[in-house]
Amino acid sequence: MADRIAELADQMTLDEKVSILSGEDFWSVPAVPRLGIGKLRVTDGPNGARGGGSLIGGVKSASFPVGIALGATWNVDLVKEIGAALADEVKSKGAHMLLAPTVNIHRSVTNGRNFECYSEDPILSGELAVAYIVGLQGQGIGATVKHFVGNESEIERTTISSEIDERSLREIYLIPFEWAVKKADTWGVMSSYNRLNGTFTSEHNWLLTSVLRQEWGYDGIVMSDWFGSHSTAETVNAGLDLEMPGPPRDRGQKLIDAVNSGAVSQDTLHERVINMLRLMERVGSLDDHSEWQERAHDRPEHSALIRRAGAEAAVLLKNNGALPLNGDGSIAVIGPNAKIAQIMGGGSAQLNAHYRISPWQGLVSALGEDRLRYAPGCTNHRFEPVLRGQFKVEYFANETLAGEPAHVASQDEAQAFWIGHIADGKVDPLHFSARLTGSYTPETSGTHRVGIYSAGFAKVFVDGKLIADAWTNWQKGRTFFEEGCDEVVGTVELQAGRAHEVVIEFATKAFATLGLAAFAAGIGKPLGDDAIAEAVRVARNADTAIVFIGRNGEWDTEGSDLPSIDLPGRQNELVAAIANANPNTIVVLQTGGPVEMPWIGSVAALIQAWYPGQEAGNAIADVLTGVAEPSGRLPQTFPVRWADNPAHSQDREVYPGVEGKVRYEEGIFVGYRHYDRLGMTPLFPFGFGLGYARFAVSDLTVDDTEFEAEGSVMVGLSVTNTSDRDGAAVVQLYVSDDIASDPRPAKELKAFRKVQLKAGESRQITMTLDARAFAFYRVQAKHWLVEDGRFTLRVGLSSVDLPLTATVERKTTLMLPV
């Protein structure tokens, strides 16, 4: 095939070569019909395959557990299985490549995109990424590991410079990408939006050429994040193969001119083309001339996998005997997430799921509705609930709603995300206006809140009166990937049972970085003291109270960091009130990361359920009832308070950033390394999780015969299920450099193994540590170094539960290449 690729490249004209180095549209790279080269199509991931539709609506897709949930499984075999299943999903959408996995590190507990990433630890992240990629690419679908590198915050993410020293890059942030290249042979890498130490990653020669290609031997492609290219010759020369999306902004004729002027050499252009053709051959698009067809293929086997994975991701954080549920007593089902299925985070990872099972539905299926009583208690939404119903949409080929509509359509909700081809192509997607007309019939009378936020100008009229105005004084905010304004809210008196006319007017505006138009409008009636009082009454009259709280994809979303890790709204107050009314109170928490828990001492049990995909309610019910074992373990430390997190600082340049820079001052001391360094006790430590089954580790053995010569060590131990239930233990192996010449963490995770054991079963396992497990990076010398001296190996079931220890010792140093 190499000969064929070389021949095709030699036959291509300059125009044809340039054409495949940028997108044709939002989701595809153009074909070259003259040479029989097919079109390459990509789709967003990582927790599903959305296809070529909008972030809102579109062809339905399977929704899998989000990244942090997969991180909580600590199960490489399961993640590999999910990768293979996602390949089927990508094929259903007529695509060849999935824009996944996301492997950025949980530096801060407030990163809006933490839900999409695996862990605060690079080894856990790296090994899960490898499994995901191997599963996906084993079915012929290309992976695109992202975002390379330093995208650990969503604040000013398209322009900010992540200031990261090289040692921290090498030991923390680059590891998952390095593993993806060296261990999984990923076919795609996506550059991040941000700058790295002053230079956009999409034109960073050291990152894309020196490290990625020369040091790691990468032979796949590097594509930009969408609109993440900012130059022509600079990106091509640095190693960026593909500008996305299309039509091109920095390439096309600009690249032809750069080649003709000598700013980009023929050799460099040829290398980029070869990389693209090699990718097309690997994913099968080179000879794919089929018509693009997207199918909503709801596979029962994928639903079963999602349910199993969602349950395995659940982390039991506290249990005073309240779980699993037993007996036939009455259950109060309370909270804002009880009847609303929170299945995914927001941003480019969101999709139109085949269905959504709420916790209420899951419990009804498992226990029957007769045992259940419901009360919402409070709300937790960031924005007013999106208005659902039939809307007439009139599109105008101008930005003033003038004249006759160019196109008329309908939609069933008051939100839209317009990109690429819209209104049957009758308006310019970046220069148009629209009027939506519909109605809202409230269930109760009284004061209602009307909210609107938009990437563009927008107004909401109710019964002909302007209620919410995001047009007149529009200001950039934290919505729609930082292209939108914050929500503007007005109030209006509405009557129950009456259909009130709602009209929404929208017009595009100049964009900052991402070329899109979008809005969302909602109407809601606030819940007050009476709602909490009713929830308390329901809880007091039940044998057990289960409170479903947390956040949703409005909070945990791309394009916006969290303002804090407090639970939104009055949820803390709700939990405290319910726990006071019923001592048998169980909390089910759904978030994309840690929250502060002032009520933790008063509840009987706590489960962290994350966003587990479309089977959310069934998976949660399986864990609550004991049908499934909660074998998840925390992939991120939960601090007692936000201020304990390593990125929290009085110096705003450390976080969230100042004057275009965010400085990673903590260096290598991220996550549990930080808490160890300060001797600080977190609320729940990294790697922690209880279960219905119980486990013990014993009989540690160490084979260090190759340690002096090769730097490798074999570790063996026995794992025993000491309970009368089947279950799974996550065995964790940490390494400490007892006396190091450079500052090093007190311990670092270097290997782990998830072990399924039947009740009473015991099994011997082995884990291998290579030389890199003992090494740190020396920046000036440009190599990894294993020092002479003693290293301590610590083995156990969490980062603070490490009962087994042993030491190994070297007499000489060992230098390892990059």
mmCIF file of C-alpha atoms in Angstrom, residues 494-768:
data_model
loop_
_atom_site.group_PDB
_atom_site.id
_atom_site.type_symbol
_atom_site.label_atom_id
_atom_site.label_comp_id
_atom_site.label_asym_id
_atom_site.label_seq_id
_atom_site.Cartn_x
_atom_site.Cartn_y
_atom_site.Cartn_z
ATOM 1 C CA LEU A 494 -48.771 33.403 33.140
ATOM 2 C CA GLN A 495 -52.101 31.627 33.611
ATOM 3 C CA ALA A 496 -52.425 27.878 34.002
ATOM 4 C CA GLY A 497 -54.046 26.167 31.044
ATOM 5 C CA ARG A 498 -53.785 29.138 28.728
ATOM 6 C CA ALA A 499 -51.688 28.933 25.558
ATOM 7 C CA HIS A 500 -49.442 32.012 25.660
ATOM 8 C CA GLU A 501 -47.873 33.027 22.344
ATOM 9 C CA VAL A 502 -44.071 32.911 22.307
ATOM 10 C CA VAL A 503 -42.040 34.581 19.563
ATOM 11 C CA ILE A 504 -38.263 34.404 19.374
ATOM 12 C CA GLU A 505 -36.263 36.637 17.057
ATOM 13 C CA PHE A 506 -32.665 35.855 16.179
ATOM 14 C CA ALA A 507 -29.934 37.366 14.009
ATOM 15 C CA THR A 508 -26.324 36.382 13.458
ATOM 16 C CA LYS A 509 -23.408 38.492 14.610
ATOM 17 C CA ALA A 510 -19.675 38.530 13.989
ATOM 18 C CA PHE A 511 -17.982 35.594 15.695
ATOM 19 C CA ALA A 512 -14.729 35.568 17.651
ATOM 20 C CA THR A 513 -13.227 32.192 16.711
ATOM 21 C CA LEU A 514 -15.902 29.598 16.001
ATOM 22 C CA GLY A 515 -18.233 30.233 13.099
ATOM 23 C CA LEU A 516 -21.612 29.254 14.517
ATOM 24 C CA ALA A 517 -25.064 30.629 15.284
ATOM 25 C CA ALA A 518 -27.105 29.347 18.213
ATOM 26 C CA PHE A 519 -29.665 30.145 20.875
ATOM 27 C CA ALA A 520 -31.671 28.497 23.632
ATOM 28 C CA ALA A 521 -34.832 29.867 25.216
ATOM 29 C CA GLY A 522 -36.610 28.534 28.261
ATOM 30 C CA ILE A 523 -39.485 29.164 30.647
ATOM 31 C CA GLY A 524 -39.644 27.956 34.229
ATOM 32 C CA LYS A 525 -41.463 28.539 37.489
ATOM 33 C CA PRO A 526 -39.157 28.724 40.520
ATOM 34 C CA LEU A 527 -39.550 26.188 43.315
ATOM 35 C CA GLY A 528 -39.638 27.720 46.785
ATOM 36 C CA ASP A 529 -39.731 26.717 50.437
ATOM 37 C CA ASP A 530 -42.945 24.781 49.936
ATOM 38 C CA ALA A 531 -41.202 22.380 47.548
ATOM 39 C CA ILE A 532 -38.555 21.499 50.145
ATOM 40 C CA ALA A 533 -41.258 21.190 52.809
ATOM 41 C CA GLU A 534 -43.195 18.757 50.610
ATOM 42 C CA ALA A 535 -40.046 16.705 49.987
ATOM 43 C CA VAL A 536 -39.435 16.535 53.735
ATOM 44 C CA ARG A 537 -43.010 15.350 54.302
ATOM 45 C CA VAL A 538 -42.610 12.617 51.671
ATOM 46 C CA ALA A 539 -39.269 11.541 53.137
ATOM 47 C CA ARG A 540 -40.542 11.466 56.726
ATOM 48 C CA ASN A 541 -43.353 9.107 55.753
ATOM 49 C CA ALA A 542 -41.072 6.651 53.920
ATOM 50 C CA ASP A 543 -38.837 3.867 55.170
ATOM 51 C CA THR A 544 -35.985 5.003 52.938
ATOM 52 C CA ALA A 545 -35.270 8.297 51.185
ATOM 53 C CA ILE A 546 -33.137 8.444 48.053
ATOM 54 C CA VAL A 547 -32.087 11.941 46.987
ATOM 55 C CA PHE A 548 -30.924 12.361 43.391
ATOM 56 C CA ILE A 549 -28.819 15.482 43.142
ATOM 57 C CA GLY A 550 -25.898 16.922 41.207
ATOM 58 C CA ARG A 551 -25.381 18.900 38.068
ATOM 59 C CA ASN A 552 -26.199 18.413 34.397
ATOM 60 C CA GLY A 553 -24.767 19.142 30.956
ATOM 61 C CA GLU A 554 -25.510 22.841 31.352
ATOM 62 C CA TRP A 555 -22.895 22.995 34.118
ATOM 63 C CA ASP A 556 -20.490 20.247 33.062
ATOM 64 C CA THR A 557 -19.851 21.444 29.550
ATOM 65 C CA GLU A 558 -17.273 22.352 26.987
ATOM 66 C CA GLY A 559 -16.731 26.079 26.692
ATOM 67 C CA SER A 560 -17.390 27.020 30.316
ATOM 68 C CA ASP A 561 -15.689 26.241 33.616
ATOM 69 C CA LEU A 562 -17.654 25.885 36.841
ATOM 70 C CA PRO A 563 -17.921 28.928 39.127
ATOM 71 C CA SER A 564 -17.275 26.672 42.147
ATOM 72 C CA ILE A 565 -17.821 23.086 43.280
ATOM 73 C CA ASP A 566 -20.860 23.940 45.368
ATOM 74 C CA LEU A 567 -23.985 22.060 44.336
ATOM 75 C CA PRO A 568 -26.182 24.427 42.288
ATOM 76 C CA GLY A 569 -29.317 25.915 43.757
ATOM 77 C CA ARG A 570 -30.708 24.713 47.075
ATOM 78 C CA GLN A 571 -29.536 21.106 46.819
ATOM 79 C CA ASN A 572 -27.335 21.194 49.931
ATOM 80 C CA GLU A 573 -30.265 22.575 51.877
ATOM 81 C CA LEU A 574 -32.504 19.850 50.453
ATOM 82 C CA VAL A 575 -30.159 17.000 51.410
ATOM 83 C CA ALA A 576 -29.719 18.345 54.939
ATOM 84 C CA ALA A 577 -33.482 18.642 55.397
ATOM 85 C CA ILE A 578 -34.184 15.144 54.073
ATOM 86 C CA ALA A 579 -31.428 13.577 56.195
ATOM 87 C CA ASN A 580 -32.865 15.309 59.243
ATOM 88 C CA ALA A 581 -36.309 13.905 58.439
ATOM 89 C CA ASN A 582 -35.199 10.374 57.619
ATOM 90 C CA PRO A 583 -32.013 8.786 59.061
ATOM 91 C CA ASN A 584 -32.055 6.205 56.253
ATOM 92 C CA THR A 585 -31.223 8.773 53.547
ATOM 93 C CA ILE A 586 -29.237 7.689 50.491
ATOM 94 C CA VAL A 587 -27.724 10.260 48.141
ATOM 95 C CA VAL A 588 -27.088 9.535 44.473
ATOM 96 C CA LEU A 589 -24.775 12.174 43.051
ATOM 97 C CA GLN A 590 -24.473 12.867 39.330
ATOM 98 C CA THR A 591 -21.704 15.280 38.382
ATOM 99 C CA GLY A 592 -18.663 15.408 36.149
ATOM 100 C CA GLY A 593 -16.343 15.781 39.147
ATOM 101 C CA PRO A 594 -16.136 16.589 42.860
ATOM 102 C CA VAL A 595 -18.530 18.718 44.881
ATOM 103 C CA GLU A 596 -18.349 20.023 48.417
ATOM 104 C CA MET A 597 -20.553 17.977 50.777
ATOM 105 C CA PRO A 598 -21.414 19.796 53.999
ATOM 106 C CA TRP A 599 -24.069 17.129 54.698
ATOM 107 C CA ILE A 600 -21.828 14.059 54.301
ATOM 108 C CA GLY A 601 -21.873 13.181 58.005
ATOM 109 C CA SER A 602 -25.663 12.989 58.170
ATOM 110 C CA VAL A 603 -26.514 10.658 55.266
ATOM 111 C CA ALA A 604 -26.520 6.862 55.427
ATOM 112 C CA ALA A 605 -25.056 6.196 51.987
ATOM 113 C CA LEU A 606 -23.613 8.005 48.993
ATOM 114 C CA ILE A 607 -23.121 6.852 45.410
ATOM 115 C CA GLN A 608 -21.300 8.857 42.745
ATOM 116 C CA ALA A 609 -23.019 7.863 39.495
ATOM 117 C CA TRP A 610 -21.501 10.404 37.032
ATOM 118 C CA TYR A 611 -23.248 10.668 33.629
ATOM 119 C CA PRO A 612 -23.611 7.002 32.667
ATOM 120 C CA GLY A 613 -25.293 7.240 29.249
ATOM 121 C CA GLN A 614 -28.774 6.470 27.976
ATOM 122 C CA GLU A 615 -29.287 3.554 30.397
ATOM 123 C CA ALA A 616 -28.579 5.845 33.372
ATOM 124 C CA GLY A 617 -31.653 5.014 35.435
ATOM 125 C CA ASN A 618 -31.382 1.279 34.904
ATOM 126 C CA ALA A 619 -27.671 1.263 35.745
ATOM 127 C CA ILE A 620 -28.269 3.288 38.917
ATOM 128 C CA ALA A 621 -31.168 1.052 39.937
ATOM 129 C CA ASP A 622 -29.001 -2.030 39.377
ATOM 130 C CA VAL A 623 -26.463 -0.665 41.863
ATOM 131 C CA LEU A 624 -29.045 0.493 44.402
ATOM 132 C CA THR A 625 -30.789 -2.872 44.444
ATOM 133 C CA GLY A 626 -27.591 -4.916 44.449
ATOM 134 C CA VAL A 627 -28.161 -6.497 41.038
ATOM 135 C CA ALA A 628 -24.815 -4.957 40.116
ATOM 136 C CA GLU A 629 -21.760 -4.483 42.318
ATOM 137 C CA PRO A 630 -20.551 -0.872 42.644
ATOM 138 C CA SER A 631 -16.949 -1.598 41.658
ATOM 139 C CA GLY A 632 -16.044 1.920 40.535
ATOM 140 C CA ARG A 633 -13.119 3.718 42.150
ATOM 141 C CA LEU A 634 -12.450 7.458 42.072
ATOM 142 C CA PRO A 635 -10.286 8.586 39.146
ATOM 143 C CA GLN A 636 -10.088 12.049 40.690
ATOM 144 C CA THR A 637 -9.500 13.194 44.276
ATOM 145 C CA PHE A 638 -12.534 14.763 45.950
ATOM 146 C CA PRO A 639 -11.302 17.633 48.146
ATOM 147 C CA VAL A 640 -13.109 18.813 51.246
ATOM 148 C CA ARG A 641 -13.338 22.259 49.681
ATOM 149 C CA TRP A 642 -12.454 23.863 46.376
ATOM 150 C CA ALA A 643 -9.593 25.817 47.961
ATOM 151 C CA ASP A 644 -7.775 22.528 48.660
ATOM 152 C CA ASN A 645 -7.379 21.794 44.938
ATOM 153 C CA PRO A 646 -3.827 22.298 43.559
ATOM 154 C CA ALA A 647 -4.967 24.760 40.879
ATOM 155 C CA HIS A 648 -6.757 26.989 43.392
ATOM 156 C CA SER A 649 -4.619 30.019 44.140
ATOM 157 C CA GLN A 650 -4.759 33.649 45.193
ATOM 158 C CA ASP A 651 -2.613 34.259 42.125
ATOM 159 C CA ARG A 652 -5.149 34.401 39.313
ATOM 160 C CA GLU A 653 -2.507 33.577 36.725
ATOM 161 C CA VAL A 654 -2.381 30.081 38.243
ATOM 162 C CA TYR A 655 -6.148 29.823 37.705
ATOM 163 C CA PRO A 656 -8.217 30.936 35.845
ATOM 164 C CA GLY A 657 -5.488 32.926 34.075
ATOM 165 C CA VAL A 658 -4.542 36.555 33.612
ATOM 166 C CA GLU A 659 -3.725 38.547 30.479
ATOM 167 C CA GLY A 660 -3.865 35.523 28.231
ATOM 168 C CA LYS A 661 -1.766 33.180 30.395
ATOM 169 C CA VAL A 662 -2.579 30.376 32.817
ATOM 170 C CA ARG A 663 0.491 29.201 34.741
ATOM 171 C CA TYR A 664 0.703 25.577 35.904
ATOM 172 C CA GLU A 665 2.524 26.616 39.067
ATOM 173 C CA GLU A 666 1.948 23.290 40.850
ATOM 174 C CA GLY A 667 4.111 21.527 38.265
ATOM 175 C CA ILE A 668 4.045 17.748 38.678
ATOM 176 C CA PHE A 669 2.071 17.931 41.928
ATOM 177 C CA VAL A 670 -1.364 17.380 40.414
ATOM 178 C CA GLY A 671 -4.223 15.528 42.083
ATOM 179 C CA TYR A 672 -3.262 13.130 44.877
ATOM 180 C CA ARG A 673 0.401 14.151 44.511
ATOM 181 C CA HIS A 674 -0.607 17.606 45.788
ATOM 182 C CA TYR A 675 -2.506 16.275 48.829
ATOM 183 C CA ASP A 676 0.384 13.957 49.699
ATOM 184 C CA ARG A 677 2.841 16.834 49.413
ATOM 185 C CA LEU A 678 0.894 19.010 51.853
ATOM 186 C CA GLY A 679 -0.193 16.187 54.155
ATOM 187 C CA MET A 680 -3.772 17.189 53.447
ATOM 188 C CA THR A 681 -6.645 14.750 53.954
ATOM 189 C CA PRO A 682 -9.173 14.926 51.116
ATOM 190 C CA LEU A 683 -12.869 14.204 51.449
ATOM 191 C CA PHE A 684 -12.391 11.053 49.356
ATOM 192 C CA PRO A 685 -8.965 10.014 48.055
ATOM 193 C CA PHE A 686 -7.898 9.021 44.561
ATOM 194 C CA GLY A 687 -8.595 5.355 43.853
ATOM 195 C CA PHE A 688 -11.128 5.082 46.672
ATOM 196 C CA GLY A 689 -14.399 3.223 46.520
ATOM 197 C CA LEU A 690 -16.353 0.891 48.734
ATOM 198 C CA GLY A 691 -18.425 -2.043 47.551
ATOM 199 C CA TYR A 692 -20.933 -4.582 48.712
ATOM 200 C CA ALA A 693 -18.160 -7.161 48.407
ATOM 201 C CA ARG A 694 -14.955 -6.785 50.475
ATOM 202 C CA PHE A 695 -11.373 -7.553 49.546
ATOM 203 C CA ALA A 696 -7.927 -8.017 51.029
ATOM 204 C CA VAL A 697 -4.445 -8.091 49.511
ATOM 205 C CA SER A 698 -1.580 -10.168 50.895
ATOM 206 C CA ASP A 699 1.586 -12.144 50.158
ATOM 207 C CA LEU A 700 3.517 -9.484 48.269
ATOM 208 C CA THR A 701 6.454 -10.797 46.252
ATOM 209 C CA VAL A 702 8.985 -8.840 44.216
ATOM 210 C CA ASP A 703 11.261 -10.142 41.473
ATOM 211 C CA ASP A 704 13.939 -7.493 40.944
ATOM 212 C CA THR A 705 16.522 -9.651 39.168
ATOM 213 C CA GLU A 706 16.310 -7.408 36.079
ATOM 214 C CA PHE A 707 16.124 -4.135 37.975
ATOM 215 C CA GLU A 708 19.821 -3.324 37.858
ATOM 216 C CA ALA A 709 20.291 -4.214 34.208
ATOM 217 C CA GLU A 710 16.938 -3.293 32.627
ATOM 218 C CA GLY A 711 15.136 -1.278 35.259
ATOM 219 C CA SER A 712 12.167 -3.671 35.316
ATOM 220 C CA VAL A 713 10.501 -5.304 38.319
ATOM 221 C CA MET A 714 7.828 -8.019 38.600
ATOM 222 C CA VAL A 715 5.356 -7.678 41.476
ATOM 223 C CA GLY A 716 3.120 -10.504 42.642
ATOM 224 C CA LEU A 717 0.429 -10.659 45.310
ATOM 225 C CA SER A 718 -2.712 -12.436 46.381
ATOM 226 C CA VAL A 719 -6.158 -10.811 46.155
ATOM 227 C CA THR A 720 -9.008 -12.317 48.167
ATOM 228 C CA ASN A 721 -12.735 -11.668 48.193
ATOM 229 C CA THR A 722 -13.443 -11.891 51.912
ATOM 230 C CA SER A 723 -17.218 -11.467 51.562
ATOM 231 C CA ASP A 724 -20.182 -13.604 50.556
ATOM 232 C CA ARG A 725 -20.805 -11.595 47.363
ATOM 233 C CA ASP A 726 -19.133 -11.709 43.970
ATOM 234 C CA GLY A 727 -17.326 -8.499 43.142
ATOM 235 C CA ALA A 728 -14.299 -6.751 41.729
ATOM 236 C CA ALA A 729 -11.241 -5.237 43.376
ATOM 237 C CA VAL A 730 -9.014 -2.576 41.865
ATOM 238 C CA VAL A 731 -5.445 -3.341 42.934
ATOM 239 C CA GLN A 732 -3.196 -0.277 42.743
ATOM 240 C CA LEU A 733 0.601 -0.183 42.705
ATOM 241 C CA TYR A 734 2.430 3.034 43.580
ATOM 242 C CA VAL A 735 6.158 3.759 43.402
ATOM 243 C CA SER A 736 8.141 6.081 45.671
ATOM 244 C CA ASP A 737 11.688 7.290 45.021
ATOM 245 C CA ASP A 738 12.970 7.367 48.580
ATOM 246 C CA ILE A 739 15.874 9.773 48.024
ATOM 247 C CA ALA A 740 15.682 11.744 44.776
ATOM 248 C CA SER A 741 17.958 14.457 43.458
ATOM 249 C CA ASP A 742 14.955 16.370 42.083
ATOM 250 C CA PRO A 743 11.644 16.917 43.868
ATOM 251 C CA ARG A 744 9.352 13.957 43.281
ATOM 252 C CA PRO A 745 5.857 13.050 44.525
ATOM 253 C CA ALA A 746 5.573 10.953 47.670
ATOM 254 C CA LYS A 747 4.165 8.205 45.463
ATOM 255 C CA GLU A 748 2.899 7.763 41.917
ATOM 256 C CA LEU A 749 0.506 5.243 40.425
ATOM 257 C CA LYS A 750 2.467 3.054 38.037
ATOM 258 C CA ALA A 751 0.278 -0.041 37.569
ATOM 259 C CA PHE A 752 -3.214 -1.276 38.381
ATOM 260 C CA ARG A 753 -5.383 -4.310 37.806
ATOM 261 C CA LYS A 754 -9.119 -4.853 38.124
ATOM 262 C CA VAL A 755 -9.790 -8.350 39.406
ATOM 263 C CA GLN A 756 -13.194 -10.060 39.291
ATOM 264 C CA LEU A 757 -13.566 -12.539 42.148
ATOM 265 C CA LYS A 758 -16.366 -14.773 43.296
ATOM 266 C CA ALA A 759 -17.356 -14.824 46.959
ATOM 267 C CA GLY A 760 -14.481 -16.248 48.986
ATOM 268 C CA GLU A 761 -12.213 -16.609 45.956
ATOM 269 C CA SER A 762 -8.503 -15.817 46.115
ATOM 270 C CA ARG A 763 -6.220 -15.252 43.133
ATOM 271 C CA GLN A 764 -2.554 -14.577 42.505
ATOM 272 C CA ILE A 765 -1.847 -11.681 40.153
ATOM 273 C CA THR A 766 1.315 -10.118 38.771
ATOM 274 C CA MET A 767 2.054 -6.597 37.630
ATOM 275 C CA THR A 768 5.120 -5.488 35.694
#
